[in-house]
Amino acid sequence: MVDDYILNLLVIGILLLTVTLGSGWISRLPLSYALIYLIVGIGLGPYGVKLIDLRPEAQFLERLTELVVIVSLFSCGLKMNRPLQFWAWNSTVRLIGFLMPISIFAVAAIAHWFVKLDWGPAILLGAILAPTDPVLASEVQLADIDDRDELRFGLTSEGGLNDALAFPFVYFGIYSLKDSNWSNWFSQWVAVDLIWAIAAGIVMGILVAKAVTWIDRRLQHYRPADQLMEDFIALSTILLTYSLTEVVNGYGFLAVFVAGIVGQRSYHNPEKPLSQLHFTERIEKLMEVATILLLGSLLRLEPMLAYGGYSLLVAGLLIFLIRPVGAWISTIGSPLHPANRWLYGWFGIRGVGSIYYLTYALGKGLKDETAEKIAWITFTTIIISVVLHGITSTPLMNWYDRRIKPKVPDLI
């Protein structure tokens, strides 16, 4: 008998070869890579050939998704090609400043009134599901550093920022789980988790990226690094930025995104950040395979059916009502084409970031029936999002590129 581990390696090897050699055809189909990985993961799990028969601990999933997200956020930062001025980031400000809070509190209200969660867990669920995913949304993001499209810029920058800026609300929900009397911790939450952590994330992202690029330029002047190893500077920047920011209780996700922006602007040779972007995107794609395969193998029919009514209610309202209406409200008065506003509303892709926040909360006190309810609502919402957005992203973006984009001048 062949060991299951060897069979898993065989299947993953076949999968990687298939999606790589078939990428030219897959990119033309109404399918995302994440949807393919998810289907294969389900097929490898207990409802398929049972090659993957494991239930990883929440901490393992937390660390895996954490690593995937920080690599993806740095990649998003490297793609940011606009001056750091308010007018240039108008769409981003609207999507983060208005749409994200609307999504959080609308989901929380539904969870409280219809799913019968207390306000603390309800806000936690809203914070888990509100961020759009920078990992699974590559089909609708900026294609490269020179891409000036407003729709793609807004979706990329939103994915880069809201995975970080949902964290204060995650903490709010966690604190509420432990102490329902908000007055005991609200002032500390505002001072530490809202003001300090965001400010520290921004400052550390700038300082670490500046320091790394300065050291890199100085040392390369005396003795250039091995060309094969040079792109590891990007990975070291990610790890240094994230870890040092977490040491000072800042938001590492925010810092890594800022570091990508600063790093892209700090090199005189434009080929350097471009090479780092290609390198980080390859790492991101490889880790995406592992994460989504594992997610597919984790799915269990019994709990999904048990919480199916709640899950369909939350996912349906979030995807078809809250996000589209919230995006339309958030972009009132902007010079965006109506198609851009509706596409902002549709492409609220949920994925790896939500898994991270869920597993983080599980490690911080979310447990029992409330944990089961929130977990399976989250998993089901991600599955629905992967399927719906995976099927629609290619045809909708092709339609946008063909019919809308030529008629709308870039805002910058």
mmCIF file of C-alpha atoms in Angstrom:
data_model
loop_
_atom_site.group_PDB
_atom_site.id
_atom_site.type_symbol
_atom_site.label_atom_id
_atom_site.label_comp_id
_atom_site.label_asym_id
_atom_site.label_seq_id
_atom_site.Cartn_x
_atom_site.Cartn_y
_atom_site.Cartn_z
ATOM 1 C CA MET A 1 0.000 0.000 0.000
ATOM 2 C CA VAL A 2 1.228 3.478 -0.878
ATOM 3 C CA ASP A 3 1.384 5.943 2.008
ATOM 4 C CA ASP A 4 -1.373 8.612 1.952
ATOM 5 C CA TYR A 5 1.287 11.303 2.268
ATOM 6 C CA ILE A 6 2.869 10.194 -1.016
ATOM 7 C CA LEU A 7 -0.562 10.120 -2.690
ATOM 8 C CA ASN A 8 -1.230 13.659 -1.414
ATOM 9 C CA LEU A 9 2.042 14.837 -2.939
ATOM 10 C CA LEU A 10 1.084 13.131 -6.199
ATOM 11 C CA VAL A 11 -2.325 14.815 -6.309
ATOM 12 C CA ILE A 12 -0.922 18.239 -5.439
ATOM 13 C CA GLY A 13 1.791 17.820 -8.084
ATOM 14 C CA ILE A 14 -0.823 16.936 -10.705
ATOM 15 C CA LEU A 15 -2.971 19.885 -9.597
ATOM 16 C CA LEU A 16 -0.097 22.376 -9.834
ATOM 17 C CA LEU A 17 0.964 21.058 -13.236
ATOM 18 C CA THR A 18 -2.616 21.181 -14.512
ATOM 19 C CA VAL A 19 -3.407 24.722 -13.383
ATOM 20 C CA THR A 20 -0.006 25.975 -14.560
ATOM 21 C CA LEU A 21 -0.057 24.454 -18.040
ATOM 22 C CA GLY A 22 -3.779 25.101 -18.380
ATOM 23 C CA SER A 23 -3.660 28.677 -17.066
ATOM 24 C CA GLY A 24 -4.103 30.081 -20.576
ATOM 25 C CA TRP A 25 -7.437 28.276 -20.881
ATOM 26 C CA ILE A 26 -8.483 28.707 -17.243
ATOM 27 C CA SER A 27 -8.081 32.495 -17.487
ATOM 28 C CA ARG A 28 -10.716 32.491 -20.239
ATOM 29 C CA LEU A 29 -13.211 30.392 -18.289
ATOM 30 C CA PRO A 30 -15.722 31.589 -15.654
ATOM 31 C CA LEU A 31 -13.604 29.891 -13.006
ATOM 32 C CA SER A 32 -11.153 31.199 -10.440
ATOM 33 C CA TYR A 33 -8.148 29.224 -9.287
ATOM 34 C CA ALA A 34 -9.556 29.319 -5.754
ATOM 35 C CA LEU A 35 -12.732 27.584 -6.940
ATOM 36 C CA ILE A 36 -10.664 24.831 -8.570
ATOM 37 C CA TYR A 37 -8.587 24.363 -5.400
ATOM 38 C CA LEU A 38 -11.743 24.269 -3.288
ATOM 39 C CA ILE A 39 -13.348 21.562 -5.434
ATOM 40 C CA VAL A 40 -10.164 19.493 -5.349
ATOM 41 C CA GLY A 41 -9.916 19.975 -1.572
ATOM 42 C CA ILE A 42 -13.469 18.696 -1.113
ATOM 43 C CA GLY A 43 -12.624 15.751 -3.358
ATOM 44 C CA LEU A 44 -9.584 14.921 -1.221
ATOM 45 C CA GLY A 45 -11.567 15.172 2.027
ATOM 46 C CA PRO A 46 -13.953 12.831 3.809
ATOM 47 C CA TYR A 47 -16.642 13.196 1.132
ATOM 48 C CA GLY A 48 -14.238 12.227 -1.644
ATOM 49 C CA VAL A 49 -11.244 9.911 -1.773
ATOM 50 C CA LYS A 50 -10.341 10.663 1.885
ATOM 51 C CA LEU A 51 -6.689 11.407 1.203
ATOM 52 C CA ILE A 52 -6.772 14.448 3.500
ATOM 53 C CA ASP A 53 -8.295 13.266 6.749
ATOM 54 C CA LEU A 54 -7.108 15.725 9.355
ATOM 55 C CA ARG A 55 -8.564 18.395 11.579
ATOM 56 C CA PRO A 56 -5.800 20.954 12.121
ATOM 57 C CA GLU A 57 -5.884 22.966 15.310
ATOM 58 C CA ALA A 58 -7.104 26.528 15.150
ATOM 59 C CA GLN A 59 -3.596 27.788 15.937
ATOM 60 C CA PHE A 60 -2.145 26.019 12.885
ATOM 61 C CA LEU A 61 -4.799 27.559 10.633
ATOM 62 C CA GLU A 62 -4.221 30.932 12.269
ATOM 63 C CA ARG A 63 -0.487 30.830 11.532
ATOM 64 C CA LEU A 64 -0.939 29.526 7.994
ATOM 65 C CA THR A 65 -3.522 32.141 7.042
ATOM 66 C CA GLU A 66 -1.537 34.859 8.834
ATOM 67 C CA LEU A 67 1.475 34.127 6.643
ATOM 68 C CA VAL A 68 -0.618 34.046 3.475
ATOM 69 C CA VAL A 69 -2.261 37.368 4.302
ATOM 70 C CA ILE A 70 0.917 39.295 5.145
ATOM 71 C CA VAL A 71 2.584 38.187 1.903
ATOM 72 C CA SER A 72 -0.526 39.215 -0.030
ATOM 73 C CA LEU A 73 -0.744 42.586 1.745
ATOM 74 C CA PHE A 74 2.882 43.399 0.926
ATOM 75 C CA SER A 75 2.169 42.478 -2.693
ATOM 76 C CA CYS A 76 -0.840 44.830 -2.687
ATOM 77 C CA GLY A 77 1.344 47.602 -1.282
ATOM 78 C CA LEU A 78 3.901 47.137 -4.062
ATOM 79 C CA LYS A 79 1.125 47.660 -6.631
ATOM 80 C CA MET A 80 0.031 51.020 -5.203
ATOM 81 C CA ASN A 81 1.050 53.458 -7.926
ATOM 82 C CA ARG A 82 -0.508 56.720 -6.803
ATOM 83 C CA PRO A 83 0.786 59.710 -4.847
ATOM 84 C CA LEU A 84 -0.033 59.603 -1.153
ATOM 85 C CA GLN A 85 -2.616 62.369 -1.366
ATOM 86 C CA PHE A 86 -6.250 62.263 -0.344
ATOM 87 C CA TRP A 87 -7.680 63.018 -3.792
ATOM 88 C CA ALA A 88 -5.749 60.160 -5.392
ATOM 89 C CA TRP A 89 -7.152 57.630 -2.906
ATOM 90 C CA ASN A 90 -10.740 58.883 -2.922
ATOM 91 C CA SER A 91 -12.246 55.494 -3.782
ATOM 92 C CA THR A 92 -10.168 53.768 -1.107
ATOM 93 C CA VAL A 93 -11.189 56.240 1.573
ATOM 94 C CA ARG A 94 -14.843 55.726 0.724
ATOM 95 C CA LEU A 95 -14.581 51.926 0.701
ATOM 96 C CA ILE A 96 -12.673 51.825 3.994
ATOM 97 C CA GLY A 97 -14.199 54.770 5.830
ATOM 98 C CA PHE A 98 -17.840 54.113 4.945
ATOM 99 C CA LEU A 99 -18.364 50.693 3.371
ATOM 100 C CA MET A 100 -16.403 48.662 5.921
ATOM 101 C CA PRO A 101 -18.224 50.069 9.006
ATOM 102 C CA ILE A 102 -21.559 49.710 7.181
ATOM 103 C CA SER A 103 -20.741 46.042 6.493
ATOM 104 C CA ILE A 104 -19.595 45.340 10.056
ATOM 105 C CA PHE A 105 -22.607 46.840 11.798
ATOM 106 C CA ALA A 106 -25.157 45.592 9.280
ATOM 107 C CA VAL A 107 -23.891 42.006 9.684
ATOM 108 C CA ALA A 108 -23.794 42.522 13.460
ATOM 109 C CA ALA A 109 -27.412 43.691 13.472
ATOM 110 C CA ILE A 110 -28.534 40.666 11.456
ATOM 111 C CA ALA A 111 -26.514 38.354 13.695
ATOM 112 C CA HIS A 112 -28.032 39.866 16.844
ATOM 113 C CA TRP A 113 -31.662 40.041 15.757
ATOM 114 C CA PHE A 114 -31.949 36.947 13.575
ATOM 115 C CA VAL A 115 -29.060 34.617 14.527
ATOM 116 C CA LYS A 116 -29.680 35.313 18.227
ATOM 117 C CA LEU A 117 -26.101 36.262 19.091
ATOM 118 C CA ASP A 118 -25.306 38.750 21.845
ATOM 119 C CA TRP A 119 -24.003 42.091 20.607
ATOM 120 C CA GLY A 120 -20.358 41.209 21.365
ATOM 121 C CA PRO A 121 -20.234 38.008 19.264
ATOM 122 C CA ALA A 122 -22.432 39.702 16.640
ATOM 123 C CA ILE A 123 -19.911 42.530 16.179
ATOM 124 C CA LEU A 124 -17.139 39.935 16.119
ATOM 125 C CA LEU A 125 -18.908 38.091 13.273
ATOM 126 C CA GLY A 126 -19.341 41.378 11.429
ATOM 127 C CA ALA A 127 -15.615 42.123 11.780
ATOM 128 C CA ILE A 128 -14.688 38.609 10.619
ATOM 129 C CA LEU A 129 -16.821 38.839 7.478
ATOM 130 C CA ALA A 130 -16.434 42.534 6.602
ATOM 131 C CA PRO A 131 -12.890 42.507 5.118
ATOM 132 C CA THR A 132 -12.557 41.685 1.439
ATOM 133 C CA ASP A 133 -9.794 39.236 0.669
ATOM 134 C CA PRO A 134 -6.498 40.315 -0.922
ATOM 135 C CA VAL A 135 -5.506 36.691 -1.577
ATOM 136 C CA LEU A 136 -8.439 35.365 -3.625
ATOM 137 C CA ALA A 137 -9.208 38.593 -5.482
ATOM 138 C CA SER A 138 -6.254 38.636 -7.880
ATOM 139 C CA GLU A 139 -8.558 38.471 -10.927
ATOM 140 C CA VAL A 140 -10.068 41.858 -10.047
ATOM 141 C CA GLN A 141 -6.969 43.588 -8.673
ATOM 142 C CA LEU A 142 -4.310 45.697 -10.367
ATOM 143 C CA ALA A 143 -2.451 43.550 -12.873
ATOM 144 C CA ASP A 144 0.878 45.344 -12.408
ATOM 145 C CA ILE A 145 2.506 48.537 -11.161
ATOM 146 C CA ASP A 146 1.599 50.442 -14.354
ATOM 147 C CA ASP A 147 -2.121 49.592 -14.224
ATOM 148 C CA ARG A 148 -4.040 52.867 -13.614
ATOM 149 C CA ASP A 149 -7.590 51.520 -13.705
ATOM 150 C CA GLU A 150 -9.767 53.076 -10.991
ATOM 151 C CA LEU A 151 -11.907 49.994 -10.328
ATOM 152 C CA ARG A 152 -8.929 47.693 -9.911
ATOM 153 C CA PHE A 153 -7.057 50.254 -7.817
ATOM 154 C CA GLY A 154 -9.999 50.653 -5.447
ATOM 155 C CA LEU A 155 -10.457 46.902 -5.004
ATOM 156 C CA THR A 156 -6.712 46.319 -4.510
ATOM 157 C CA SER A 157 -6.226 49.121 -2.000
ATOM 158 C CA GLU A 158 -9.398 48.145 -0.153
ATOM 159 C CA GLY A 159 -8.197 44.542 0.137
ATOM 160 C CA GLY A 160 -4.836 45.797 1.380
ATOM 161 C CA LEU A 161 -6.259 48.063 4.069
ATOM 162 C CA ASN A 162 -9.451 46.518 5.378
ATOM 163 C CA ASP A 163 -7.771 43.269 6.398
ATOM 164 C CA ALA A 164 -5.813 45.445 8.829
ATOM 165 C CA LEU A 165 -8.426 47.989 9.816
ATOM 166 C CA ALA A 166 -11.037 45.391 10.749
ATOM 167 C CA PHE A 167 -8.788 44.362 13.642
ATOM 168 C CA PRO A 168 -10.078 46.986 16.140
ATOM 169 C CA PHE A 169 -13.589 45.603 15.708
ATOM 170 C CA VAL A 170 -12.334 42.051 16.150
ATOM 171 C CA TYR A 171 -10.816 43.146 19.456
ATOM 172 C CA PHE A 172 -14.057 44.911 20.336
ATOM 173 C CA GLY A 173 -15.960 41.666 19.866
ATOM 174 C CA ILE A 174 -13.393 39.639 21.827
ATOM 175 C CA TYR A 175 -13.494 42.084 24.746
ATOM 176 C CA SER A 176 -17.293 41.893 24.710
ATOM 177 C CA LEU A 177 -17.112 38.100 24.969
ATOM 178 C CA LYS A 178 -15.113 38.382 28.171
ATOM 179 C CA ASP A 179 -16.902 41.360 29.713
ATOM 180 C CA SER A 180 -20.321 42.532 28.560
ATOM 181 C CA ASN A 181 -19.936 45.773 30.529
ATOM 182 C CA TRP A 182 -18.319 47.923 27.828
ATOM 183 C CA SER A 183 -17.471 50.764 30.218
ATOM 184 C CA ASN A 184 -14.822 48.552 31.869
ATOM 185 C CA TRP A 185 -12.655 48.388 28.750
ATOM 186 C CA PHE A 186 -14.003 50.826 26.131
ATOM 187 C CA SER A 187 -11.530 53.655 26.860
ATOM 188 C CA GLN A 188 -8.598 51.219 26.719
ATOM 189 C CA TRP A 189 -9.911 49.846 23.423
ATOM 190 C CA VAL A 190 -10.039 53.351 21.924
ATOM 191 C CA ALA A 191 -6.588 54.346 23.190
ATOM 192 C CA VAL A 192 -4.696 51.111 22.507
ATOM 193 C CA ASP A 193 -6.527 49.081 19.877
ATOM 194 C CA LEU A 194 -7.884 51.936 17.807
ATOM 195 C CA ILE A 195 -5.446 54.849 18.036
ATOM 196 C CA TRP A 196 -2.099 53.399 19.123
ATOM 197 C CA ALA A 197 -2.170 50.180 17.108
ATOM 198 C CA ILE A 198 -3.113 51.944 13.855
ATOM 199 C CA ALA A 199 -0.550 54.717 14.348
ATOM 200 C CA ALA A 200 2.162 52.202 15.262
ATOM 201 C CA GLY A 201 1.334 50.123 12.189
ATOM 202 C CA ILE A 202 1.732 53.098 9.866
ATOM 203 C CA VAL A 203 4.940 54.358 11.497
ATOM 204 C CA MET A 204 6.597 50.936 11.706
ATOM 205 C CA GLY A 205 5.696 50.161 8.094
ATOM 206 C CA ILE A 206 7.480 53.335 7.011
ATOM 207 C CA LEU A 207 10.503 52.963 9.304
ATOM 208 C CA VAL A 208 11.267 49.311 8.642
ATOM 209 C CA ALA A 209 10.823 49.589 4.878
ATOM 210 C CA LYS A 210 13.011 52.705 4.765
ATOM 211 C CA ALA A 211 15.674 51.018 6.890
ATOM 212 C CA VAL A 212 15.752 47.840 4.799
ATOM 213 C CA THR A 213 15.953 49.698 1.477
ATOM 214 C CA TRP A 214 18.666 52.017 2.832
ATOM 215 C CA ILE A 215 20.771 49.081 4.057
ATOM 216 C CA ASP A 216 20.144 47.250 0.787
ATOM 217 C CA ARG A 217 21.308 50.187 -1.350
ATOM 218 C CA ARG A 218 24.411 50.818 0.791
ATOM 219 C CA LEU A 219 25.571 47.205 0.826
ATOM 220 C CA GLN A 220 24.766 46.604 -2.834
ATOM 221 C CA HIS A 221 27.018 49.567 -3.656
ATOM 222 C CA TYR A 222 29.997 47.722 -2.159
ATOM 223 C CA ARG A 223 29.160 44.140 -3.062
ATOM 224 C CA PRO A 224 25.973 43.172 -4.909
ATOM 225 C CA ALA A 225 23.920 40.338 -3.466
ATOM 226 C CA ASP A 226 23.664 37.030 -5.246
ATOM 227 C CA GLN A 227 21.013 37.526 -7.942
ATOM 228 C CA LEU A 228 19.339 34.248 -7.031
ATOM 229 C CA MET A 229 18.937 35.393 -3.402
ATOM 230 C CA GLU A 230 18.136 39.059 -3.971
ATOM 231 C CA ASP A 231 14.354 38.708 -4.013
ATOM 232 C CA PHE A 232 14.451 37.316 -0.480
ATOM 233 C CA ILE A 233 14.838 40.957 0.576
ATOM 234 C CA ALA A 234 11.074 41.205 0.013
ATOM 235 C CA LEU A 235 10.398 38.250 2.299
ATOM 236 C CA SER A 236 12.744 39.594 4.962
ATOM 237 C CA THR A 237 11.023 42.997 4.788
ATOM 238 C CA ILE A 238 7.649 41.327 5.312
ATOM 239 C CA LEU A 239 8.808 39.284 8.308
ATOM 240 C CA LEU A 240 10.780 42.106 9.934
ATOM 241 C CA THR A 241 7.973 44.624 9.496
ATOM 242 C CA TYR A 242 5.290 42.315 10.781
ATOM 243 C CA SER A 243 7.207 40.989 13.787
ATOM 244 C CA LEU A 244 8.620 44.336 14.938
ATOM 245 C CA THR A 245 5.208 45.980 14.648
ATOM 246 C CA GLU A 246 3.570 43.231 16.662
ATOM 247 C CA VAL A 247 6.289 43.660 19.332
ATOM 248 C CA VAL A 248 5.164 47.267 19.890
ATOM 249 C CA ASN A 249 1.456 46.253 19.822
ATOM 250 C CA GLY A 250 0.794 47.741 16.402
ATOM 251 C CA TYR A 251 -1.191 46.196 13.579
ATOM 252 C CA GLY A 252 1.281 44.124 11.612
ATOM 253 C CA PHE A 253 -1.129 43.729 8.691
ATOM 254 C CA LEU A 254 -1.311 47.493 8.252
ATOM 255 C CA ALA A 255 2.454 47.861 8.642
ATOM 256 C CA VAL A 256 3.202 45.264 5.948
ATOM 257 C CA PHE A 257 0.866 46.980 3.472
ATOM 258 C CA VAL A 258 2.492 50.356 4.212
ATOM 259 C CA ALA A 259 5.943 48.767 3.888
ATOM 260 C CA GLY A 260 5.028 47.576 0.392
ATOM 261 C CA ILE A 261 4.020 51.113 -0.600
ATOM 262 C CA VAL A 262 7.175 52.660 0.888
ATOM 263 C CA GLY A 263 9.463 49.977 -0.530
ATOM 264 C CA GLN A 264 8.086 50.472 -4.024
ATOM 265 C CA ARG A 265 8.891 54.197 -3.829
ATOM 266 C CA SER A 266 12.295 53.875 -2.158
ATOM 267 C CA TYR A 267 14.227 52.165 -4.926
ATOM 268 C CA HIS A 268 15.663 54.244 -7.760
ATOM 269 C CA ASN A 269 15.697 51.190 -10.029
ATOM 270 C CA PRO A 270 12.049 50.350 -10.904
ATOM 271 C CA GLU A 271 13.044 46.779 -11.749
ATOM 272 C CA LYS A 272 13.756 46.065 -8.084
ATOM 273 C CA PRO A 273 10.194 46.449 -6.698
ATOM 274 C CA LEU A 274 8.844 44.810 -9.853
ATOM 275 C CA SER A 275 11.021 41.776 -9.206
ATOM 276 C CA GLN A 276 9.896 41.719 -5.569
ATOM 277 C CA LEU A 277 6.271 41.875 -6.698
ATOM 278 C CA HIS A 278 6.687 38.876 -8.988
ATOM 279 C CA PHE A 279 8.461 36.961 -6.210
ATOM 280 C CA THR A 280 5.814 37.652 -3.552
ATOM 281 C CA GLU A 281 2.992 36.856 -5.965
ATOM 282 C CA ARG A 282 4.497 33.419 -6.593
ATOM 283 C CA ILE A 283 4.747 32.732 -2.855
ATOM 284 C CA GLU A 284 1.186 33.965 -2.390
ATOM 285 C CA LYS A 285 -0.159 31.696 -5.136
ATOM 286 C CA LEU A 286 1.617 28.662 -3.722
ATOM 287 C CA MET A 287 0.294 29.247 -0.201
ATOM 288 C CA GLU A 288 -3.179 29.931 -1.589
ATOM 289 C CA VAL A 289 -3.206 26.383 -2.984
ATOM 290 C CA ALA A 290 -2.441 24.894 0.442
ATOM 291 C CA THR A 291 -4.960 27.074 2.294
ATOM 292 C CA ILE A 292 -7.935 26.521 -0.003
ATOM 293 C CA LEU A 293 -7.225 22.795 -0.390
ATOM 294 C CA LEU A 294 -7.223 22.527 3.385
ATOM 295 C CA LEU A 295 -10.428 24.558 3.669
ATOM 296 C CA GLY A 296 -12.171 22.249 1.206
ATOM 297 C CA SER A 297 -11.081 19.157 3.119
ATOM 298 C CA LEU A 298 -12.311 20.671 6.426
ATOM 299 C CA LEU A 299 -15.907 21.102 5.334
ATOM 300 C CA ARG A 300 -18.423 18.863 7.108
ATOM 301 C CA LEU A 301 -21.986 18.406 5.887
ATOM 302 C CA GLU A 302 -23.662 17.927 9.280
ATOM 303 C CA PRO A 303 -22.671 21.253 10.916
ATOM 304 C CA MET A 304 -23.102 23.130 7.641
ATOM 305 C CA LEU A 305 -26.683 21.866 7.469
ATOM 306 C CA ALA A 306 -27.252 22.482 11.173
ATOM 307 C CA TYR A 307 -26.343 26.160 10.807
ATOM 308 C CA GLY A 308 -27.367 26.373 7.136
ATOM 309 C CA GLY A 309 -30.332 28.657 7.699
ATOM 310 C CA TYR A 310 -28.295 31.200 9.614
ATOM 311 C CA SER A 311 -25.401 30.901 7.152
ATOM 312 C CA LEU A 312 -27.546 31.453 4.075
ATOM 313 C CA LEU A 313 -29.258 34.408 5.714
ATOM 314 C CA VAL A 314 -26.015 36.147 6.659
ATOM 315 C CA ALA A 315 -24.149 35.277 3.438
ATOM 316 C CA GLY A 316 -27.086 36.132 1.197
ATOM 317 C CA LEU A 317 -27.756 39.500 2.784
ATOM 318 C CA LEU A 318 -24.046 40.368 2.927
ATOM 319 C CA ILE A 319 -23.303 39.489 -0.702
ATOM 320 C CA PHE A 320 -26.538 40.560 -2.377
ATOM 321 C CA LEU A 321 -27.729 43.466 -0.222
ATOM 322 C CA ILE A 322 -25.325 44.874 2.366
ATOM 323 C CA ARG A 323 -22.214 45.089 0.212
ATOM 324 C CA PRO A 324 -23.906 46.404 -2.995
ATOM 325 C CA VAL A 325 -26.113 48.958 -1.219
ATOM 326 C CA GLY A 326 -23.260 49.930 1.113
ATOM 327 C CA ALA A 327 -20.922 50.476 -1.846
ATOM 328 C CA TRP A 328 -23.521 52.626 -3.611
ATOM 329 C CA ILE A 329 -24.067 54.732 -0.493
ATOM 330 C CA SER A 330 -20.313 55.043 0.123
ATOM 331 C CA THR A 331 -19.639 56.339 -3.392
ATOM 332 C CA ILE A 332 -22.427 58.952 -3.517
ATOM 333 C CA GLY A 333 -20.975 62.178 -4.917
ATOM 334 C CA SER A 334 -17.906 60.527 -6.423
ATOM 335 C CA PRO A 335 -17.035 60.901 -10.147
ATOM 336 C CA LEU A 336 -17.130 57.121 -10.630
ATOM 337 C CA HIS A 337 -19.028 55.530 -13.495
ATOM 338 C CA PRO A 338 -22.217 53.761 -12.263
ATOM 339 C CA ALA A 339 -20.757 50.430 -13.437
ATOM 340 C CA ASN A 340 -17.741 50.965 -11.169
ATOM 341 C CA ARG A 341 -20.013 51.590 -8.208
ATOM 342 C CA TRP A 342 -22.014 48.414 -8.787
ATOM 343 C CA LEU A 343 -18.879 46.346 -9.418
ATOM 344 C CA TYR A 344 -17.395 47.642 -6.162
ATOM 345 C CA GLY A 345 -20.558 46.344 -4.569
ATOM 346 C CA TRP A 346 -20.367 42.928 -6.173
ATOM 347 C CA PHE A 347 -16.666 42.154 -5.735
ATOM 348 C CA GLY A 348 -16.659 41.878 -1.959
ATOM 349 C CA ILE A 349 -14.755 38.596 -2.007
ATOM 350 C CA ARG A 350 -14.418 36.822 1.358
ATOM 351 C CA GLY A 351 -11.627 34.341 1.947
ATOM 352 C CA VAL A 352 -8.358 33.760 3.759
ATOM 353 C CA GLY A 353 -8.525 36.949 5.840
ATOM 354 C CA SER A 354 -11.841 35.880 7.344
ATOM 355 C CA ILE A 355 -10.396 32.464 8.212
ATOM 356 C CA TYR A 356 -7.515 34.201 9.980
ATOM 357 C CA TYR A 357 -9.786 36.436 12.061
ATOM 358 C CA LEU A 358 -11.987 33.458 12.951
ATOM 359 C CA THR A 359 -9.079 31.310 14.139
ATOM 360 C CA TYR A 360 -7.574 34.288 15.973
ATOM 361 C CA ALA A 361 -10.853 34.759 17.862
ATOM 362 C CA LEU A 362 -11.011 31.027 18.638
ATOM 363 C CA GLY A 363 -7.621 31.356 20.299
ATOM 364 C CA LYS A 364 -8.758 34.391 22.324
ATOM 365 C CA GLY A 365 -11.825 32.975 24.030
ATOM 366 C CA LEU A 366 -14.472 32.305 21.384
ATOM 367 C CA LYS A 367 -15.857 28.879 22.286
ATOM 368 C CA ASP A 368 -18.830 26.538 22.744
ATOM 369 C CA GLU A 369 -22.058 26.959 20.772
ATOM 370 C CA THR A 370 -21.284 30.561 19.856
ATOM 371 C CA ALA A 371 -17.959 29.486 18.348
ATOM 372 C CA GLU A 372 -19.604 26.712 16.314
ATOM 373 C CA LYS A 373 -22.263 29.067 15.018
ATOM 374 C CA ILE A 374 -19.796 31.809 14.027
ATOM 375 C CA ALA A 375 -17.321 29.317 12.544
ATOM 376 C CA TRP A 376 -19.791 27.579 10.237
ATOM 377 C CA ILE A 377 -21.450 30.829 9.195
ATOM 378 C CA THR A 378 -17.969 32.083 8.280
ATOM 379 C CA PHE A 379 -16.973 28.926 6.398
ATOM 380 C CA THR A 380 -20.247 28.810 4.479
ATOM 381 C CA THR A 381 -20.033 32.498 3.557
ATOM 382 C CA ILE A 382 -16.500 31.972 2.233
ATOM 383 C CA ILE A 383 -17.600 28.953 0.187
ATOM 384 C CA ILE A 384 -20.532 30.859 -1.328
ATOM 385 C CA SER A 385 -18.245 33.811 -2.089
ATOM 386 C CA VAL A 386 -15.574 31.607 -3.696
ATOM 387 C CA VAL A 387 -18.202 29.943 -5.904
ATOM 388 C CA LEU A 388 -20.167 33.071 -6.894
ATOM 389 C CA HIS A 389 -17.202 35.380 -7.384
ATOM 390 C CA GLY A 390 -15.136 32.618 -8.955
ATOM 391 C CA ILE A 391 -17.799 32.092 -11.618
ATOM 392 C CA THR A 392 -18.550 35.767 -12.252
ATOM 393 C CA SER A 393 -15.193 37.549 -11.928
ATOM 394 C CA THR A 394 -13.814 36.649 -15.368
ATOM 395 C CA PRO A 395 -16.932 37.449 -17.459
ATOM 396 C CA LEU A 396 -17.711 40.614 -15.496
ATOM 397 C CA MET A 397 -14.159 41.955 -15.723
ATOM 398 C CA ASN A 398 -13.999 41.059 -19.431
ATOM 399 C CA TRP A 399 -17.257 42.976 -19.917
ATOM 400 C CA TYR A 400 -15.889 45.899 -17.924
ATOM 401 C CA ASP A 401 -12.599 45.979 -19.863
ATOM 402 C CA ARG A 402 -14.459 45.799 -23.190
ATOM 403 C CA ARG A 403 -17.462 48.062 -22.628
ATOM 404 C CA ILE A 404 -16.845 50.398 -19.685
ATOM 405 C CA LYS A 405 -13.124 50.970 -19.228
ATOM 406 C CA PRO A 406 -12.517 52.552 -22.709
ATOM 407 C CA LYS A 407 -15.268 55.117 -22.028
ATOM 408 C CA VAL A 408 -14.077 56.172 -18.573
ATOM 409 C CA PRO A 409 -10.790 58.103 -18.244
ATOM 410 C CA ASP A 410 -8.652 57.133 -15.265
ATOM 411 C CA LEU A 411 -9.113 59.534 -12.364
ATOM 412 C CA ILE A 412 -5.348 60.011 -12.150
#
